[in-house]
């Protein structure tokens, strides 16, 4: 069953065709990776899906509802959370307060309990009272994921989540992501191919603003066009 369906998405910036007629589907409860060379249009596509960039053409449906014209904050209310490529925590607030701000949007009856649960989910309970700006980079990335999870999303979009993480932190991150499904659908934009091939159940490859290939990790690794354009085969 598709949770998200996009058809014919178009977004140009001047003469650059960042997204040029893309169809994209996410099945409920899956980990889906979006990969491609630099400039392929990955960040633009997730910007369109999350509502941070308006589509110039095409449609987006989420759980059967047309959300094409909804702004980003309204899509959060529909159940779409987006963790940025660059950390977007509030550095002068505590770790706890960062997550509590996200929990407030859900109308949770017990703000403290919901906040503590989100922190525990990512292993940051011990840093609850620490200023977010003093956390390590890896912990700031985990905090941002906690903020996303605090919104109780049905779809969590993670943009380059392992960038800057140490190998041990990457292993912990993969364990965390696996624990989210099938309750949460995960869309992963990632350059680390070991992470992609280990985590993803399905992969979409973008190149020059268009879909180059779709399939399982094994199918993508064997695809000659993908090898030529991206995997270096």
GROMACS .gro file of C-alpha atoms in nm:
model
  233
    1UNK     CA    1   0.000   0.000   0.000
    2UNK     CA    2   0.139   0.340  -0.101
    3UNK     CA    3   0.167   0.599   0.171
    4UNK     CA    4   0.293   0.868  -0.064
    5UNK     CA    5   0.243   0.902  -0.439
    6UNK     CA    6   0.399   1.176  -0.650
    7UNK     CA    7   0.328   1.210  -1.020
    8UNK     CA    8   0.491   1.431  -1.281
    9UNK     CA    9   0.675   1.657  -1.038
   10UNK     CA   10   0.856   1.950  -1.198
   11UNK     CA   11   1.077   2.216  -1.043
   12UNK     CA   12   1.308   2.436  -1.248
   13UNK     CA   13   1.540   2.706  -1.119
   14UNK     CA   14   1.601   2.939  -1.408
   15UNK     CA   15   1.737   2.718  -1.684
   16UNK     CA   16   1.822   2.433  -1.445
   17UNK     CA   17   1.577   2.141  -1.453
   18UNK     CA   18   1.630   2.029  -1.095
   19UNK     CA   19   1.329   1.793  -1.104
   20UNK     CA   20   1.194   1.710  -1.447
   21UNK     CA   21   0.879   1.497  -1.452
   22UNK     CA   22   0.947   1.267  -1.156
   23UNK     CA   23   0.710   0.992  -1.041
   24UNK     CA   24   0.782   0.864  -0.691
   25UNK     CA   25   0.612   0.618  -0.454
   26UNK     CA   26   0.667   0.523  -0.092
   27UNK     CA   27   0.513   0.209   0.050
   28UNK     CA   28   0.386   0.227   0.407
   29UNK     CA   29   0.629   0.085   0.661
   30UNK     CA   30   0.937   0.068   0.439
   31UNK     CA   31   1.287   0.214   0.446
   32UNK     CA   32   1.336   0.373   0.106
   33UNK     CA   33   1.665   0.529  -0.004
   34UNK     CA   34   1.700   0.811  -0.254
   35UNK     CA   35   2.045   0.822  -0.412
   36UNK     CA   36   2.224   0.983  -0.704
   37UNK     CA   37   2.527   1.196  -0.793
   38UNK     CA   38   2.567   1.552  -0.667
   39UNK     CA   39   2.323   1.778  -0.847
   40UNK     CA   40   2.086   1.490  -0.928
   41UNK     CA   41   1.792   1.669  -0.760
   42UNK     CA   42   1.762   1.469  -0.439
   43UNK     CA   43   1.732   1.764  -0.200
   44UNK     CA   44   1.494   1.941  -0.437
   45UNK     CA   45   1.271   1.633  -0.453
   46UNK     CA   46   1.248   1.599  -0.076
   47UNK     CA   47   1.185   1.972  -0.058
   48UNK     CA   48   0.888   1.921  -0.288
   49UNK     CA   49   0.762   1.623  -0.087
   50UNK     CA   50   0.793   1.806   0.245
   51UNK     CA   51   0.642   2.131   0.116
   52UNK     CA   52   0.953   2.344   0.161
   53UNK     CA   53   0.972   2.398  -0.215
   54UNK     CA   54   0.653   2.447  -0.422
   55UNK     CA   55   0.606   2.223  -0.725
   56UNK     CA   56   0.562   2.394  -1.061
   57UNK     CA   57   0.374   2.094  -1.198
   58UNK     CA   58   0.261   1.752  -1.082
   59UNK     CA   59   0.072   1.615  -0.783
   60UNK     CA   60   0.158   1.471  -0.442
   61UNK     CA   61  -0.081   1.250  -0.245
   62UNK     CA   62  -0.020   1.140   0.113
   63UNK     CA   63  -0.238   0.862   0.250
   64UNK     CA   64  -0.480   0.931  -0.034
   65UNK     CA   65  -0.502   1.306   0.032
   66UNK     CA   66  -0.383   1.563  -0.221
   67UNK     CA   67  -0.118   1.769  -0.040
   68UNK     CA   68   0.038   1.932  -0.348
   69UNK     CA   69  -0.048   2.287  -0.239
   70UNK     CA   70  -0.011   2.242   0.135
   71UNK     CA   71   0.272   2.439   0.301
   72UNK     CA   72   0.540   2.259   0.500
   73UNK     CA   73   0.384   2.322   0.843
   74UNK     CA   74   0.054   2.174   0.727
   75UNK     CA   75   0.232   1.865   0.596
   76UNK     CA   76   0.388   1.820   0.940
   77UNK     CA   77   0.034   1.808   1.069
   78UNK     CA   78  -0.043   1.535   0.816
   79UNK     CA   79   0.243   1.324   0.953
   80UNK     CA   80   0.553   1.421   0.752
   81UNK     CA   81   0.869   1.511   0.946
   82UNK     CA   82   1.196   1.621   0.782
   83UNK     CA   83   1.541   1.609   0.946
   84UNK     CA   84   1.775   1.842   0.760
   85UNK     CA   85   2.113   1.771   0.601
   86UNK     CA   86   2.256   2.044   0.826
   87UNK     CA   87   2.156   2.029   1.192
   88UNK     CA   88   1.877   2.271   1.279
   89UNK     CA   89   1.862   2.242   1.657
   90UNK     CA   90   1.825   2.543   1.885
   91UNK     CA   91   2.177   2.563   2.034
   92UNK     CA   92   2.090   2.784   2.333
   93UNK     CA   93   1.809   2.559   2.452
   94UNK     CA   94   1.857   2.234   2.639
   95UNK     CA   95   1.827   1.901   2.464
   96UNK     CA   96   1.501   1.845   2.652
   97UNK     CA   97   1.354   2.181   2.549
   98UNK     CA   98   1.441   2.125   2.182
   99UNK     CA   99   1.235   1.807   2.180
  100UNK     CA  100   0.961   1.959   2.397
  101UNK     CA  101   0.905   2.228   2.133
  102UNK     CA  102   0.834   1.955   1.879
  103UNK     CA  103   0.609   1.764   2.120
  104UNK     CA  104   0.400   2.077   2.177
  105UNK     CA  105   0.287   2.064   1.815
  106UNK     CA  106   0.125   1.725   1.870
  107UNK     CA  107  -0.095   1.837   2.157
  108UNK     CA  108   0.035   1.556   2.379
  109UNK     CA  109  -0.136   1.543   2.717
  110UNK     CA  110   0.188   1.476   2.907
  111UNK     CA  111   0.455   1.696   2.752
  112UNK     CA  112   0.735   1.577   2.980
  113UNK     CA  113   0.663   1.207   2.930
  114UNK     CA  114   0.642   1.238   2.551
  115UNK     CA  115   0.966   1.438   2.545
  116UNK     CA  116   1.147   1.188   2.764
  117UNK     CA  117   1.021   0.901   2.546
  118UNK     CA  118   1.159   1.064   2.229
  119UNK     CA  119   1.496   1.125   2.395
  120UNK     CA  120   1.510   0.767   2.521
  121UNK     CA  121   1.431   0.638   2.171
  122UNK     CA  122   1.753   0.791   2.037
  123UNK     CA  123   1.965   0.731   2.347
  124UNK     CA  124   1.989   1.093   2.465
  125UNK     CA  125   1.816   1.069   2.803
  126UNK     CA  126   2.144   1.139   2.981
  127UNK     CA  127   2.192   1.464   2.787
  128UNK     CA  128   1.845   1.606   2.855
  129UNK     CA  129   1.973   1.900   3.058
  130UNK     CA  130   2.269   1.981   2.832
  131UNK     CA  131   2.260   2.281   2.601
  132UNK     CA  132   2.207   2.153   2.248
  133UNK     CA  133   2.489   2.367   2.113
  134UNK     CA  134   2.740   2.187   2.335
  135UNK     CA  135   2.647   1.838   2.215
  136UNK     CA  136   2.880   1.652   1.982
  137UNK     CA  137   2.789   1.666   1.614
  138UNK     CA  138   2.670   1.306   1.625
  139UNK     CA  139   2.447   1.375   1.924
  140UNK     CA  140   2.306   1.685   1.753
  141UNK     CA  141   2.204   1.466   1.459
  142UNK     CA  142   2.037   1.224   1.700
  143UNK     CA  143   1.865   1.516   1.870
  144UNK     CA  144   1.723   1.629   1.538
  145UNK     CA  145   1.589   1.278   1.478
  146UNK     CA  146   1.434   1.286   1.826
  147UNK     CA  147   1.267   1.615   1.735
  148UNK     CA  148   1.129   1.452   1.423
  149UNK     CA  149   1.005   1.147   1.612
  150UNK     CA  150   0.846   1.372   1.874
  151UNK     CA  151   0.608   1.491   1.602
  152UNK     CA  152   0.471   1.135   1.585
  153UNK     CA  153   0.525   1.118   1.208
  154UNK     CA  154   0.403   0.856   0.968
  155UNK     CA  155   0.685   0.952   0.731
  156UNK     CA  156   1.031   1.058   0.851
  157UNK     CA  157   1.263   1.208   0.588
  158UNK     CA  158   1.632   1.191   0.680
  159UNK     CA  159   1.866   1.401   0.465
  160UNK     CA  160   2.229   1.280   0.484
  161UNK     CA  161   2.188   1.163   0.846
  162UNK     CA  162   2.525   0.985   0.871
  163UNK     CA  163   2.728   1.278   0.742
  164UNK     CA  164   3.002   1.351   0.997
  165UNK     CA  165   2.923   1.049   1.216
  166UNK     CA  166   3.192   0.811   1.342
  167UNK     CA  167   3.166   0.443   1.246
  168UNK     CA  168   3.027   0.346   1.587
  169UNK     CA  169   2.766   0.621   1.566
  170UNK     CA  170   2.664   0.499   1.220
  171UNK     CA  171   2.599   0.150   1.357
  172UNK     CA  172   2.384   0.296   1.633
  173UNK     CA  173   2.199   0.508   1.379
  174UNK     CA  174   2.117   0.206   1.162
  175UNK     CA  175   1.988   0.016   1.464
  176UNK     CA  176   1.767   0.313   1.548
  177UNK     CA  177   1.624   0.340   1.196
  178UNK     CA  178   1.544  -0.032   1.183
  179UNK     CA  179   1.355   0.004   1.511
  180UNK     CA  180   1.125   0.267   1.361
  181UNK     CA  181   0.962   0.051   1.094
  182UNK     CA  182   0.693  -0.048   1.024
  183UNK     CA  183   0.526   0.213   1.248
  184UNK     CA  184   0.718   0.489   1.069
  185UNK     CA  185   0.803   0.497   0.699
  186UNK     CA  186   1.158   0.625   0.642
  187UNK     CA  187   1.286   0.808   0.334
  188UNK     CA  188   1.665   0.820   0.347
  189UNK     CA  189   1.880   1.052   0.134
  190UNK     CA  190   2.230   0.916   0.179
  191UNK     CA  191   2.570   0.907   0.007
  192UNK     CA  192   2.714   0.625   0.220
  193UNK     CA  193   2.642   0.324  -0.001
  194UNK     CA  194   2.715   0.073   0.275
  195UNK     CA  195   2.441   0.233   0.483
  196UNK     CA  196   2.202   0.246   0.186
  197UNK     CA  197   2.253  -0.117   0.085
  198UNK     CA  198   2.229  -0.236   0.446
  199UNK     CA  199   1.918  -0.039   0.545
  200UNK     CA  200   1.702   0.020   0.240
  201UNK     CA  201   1.434  -0.219   0.122
  202UNK     CA  202   1.387  -0.019  -0.197
  203UNK     CA  203   1.601   0.242  -0.372
  204UNK     CA  204   1.524   0.518  -0.620
  205UNK     CA  205   1.815   0.660  -0.821
  206UNK     CA  206   1.795   1.017  -0.953
  207UNK     CA  207   2.018   1.158  -1.224
  208UNK     CA  208   1.987   1.504  -1.379
  209UNK     CA  209   1.645   1.556  -1.226
  210UNK     CA  210   1.494   1.233  -1.355
  211UNK     CA  211   1.444   0.882  -1.219
  212UNK     CA  212   1.722   0.663  -1.354
  213UNK     CA  213   1.622   0.340  -1.178
  214UNK     CA  214   1.406   0.188  -0.905
  215UNK     CA  215   1.443  -0.144  -0.730
  216UNK     CA  216   1.583  -0.350  -0.446
  217UNK     CA  217   1.945  -0.300  -0.338
  218UNK     CA  218   2.048  -0.607  -0.540
  219UNK     CA  219   1.870  -0.478  -0.850
  220UNK     CA  220   2.024  -0.133  -0.818
  221UNK     CA  221   2.375  -0.274  -0.772
  222UNK     CA  222   2.332  -0.484  -1.087
  223UNK     CA  223   2.188  -0.201  -1.299
  224UNK     CA  224   2.442  -0.100  -1.562
  225UNK     CA  225   2.299   0.249  -1.609
  226UNK     CA  226   2.329   0.313  -1.235
  227UNK     CA  227   2.682   0.177  -1.233
  228UNK     CA  228   2.780   0.410  -1.513
  229UNK     CA  229   2.614   0.718  -1.368
  230UNK     CA  230   2.680   0.676  -0.998
  231UNK     CA  231   2.826   0.356  -0.856
  232UNK     CA  232   3.139   0.366  -1.067
  233UNK     CA  233   3.097   0.022  -1.218
   0.00000   0.00000   0.00000
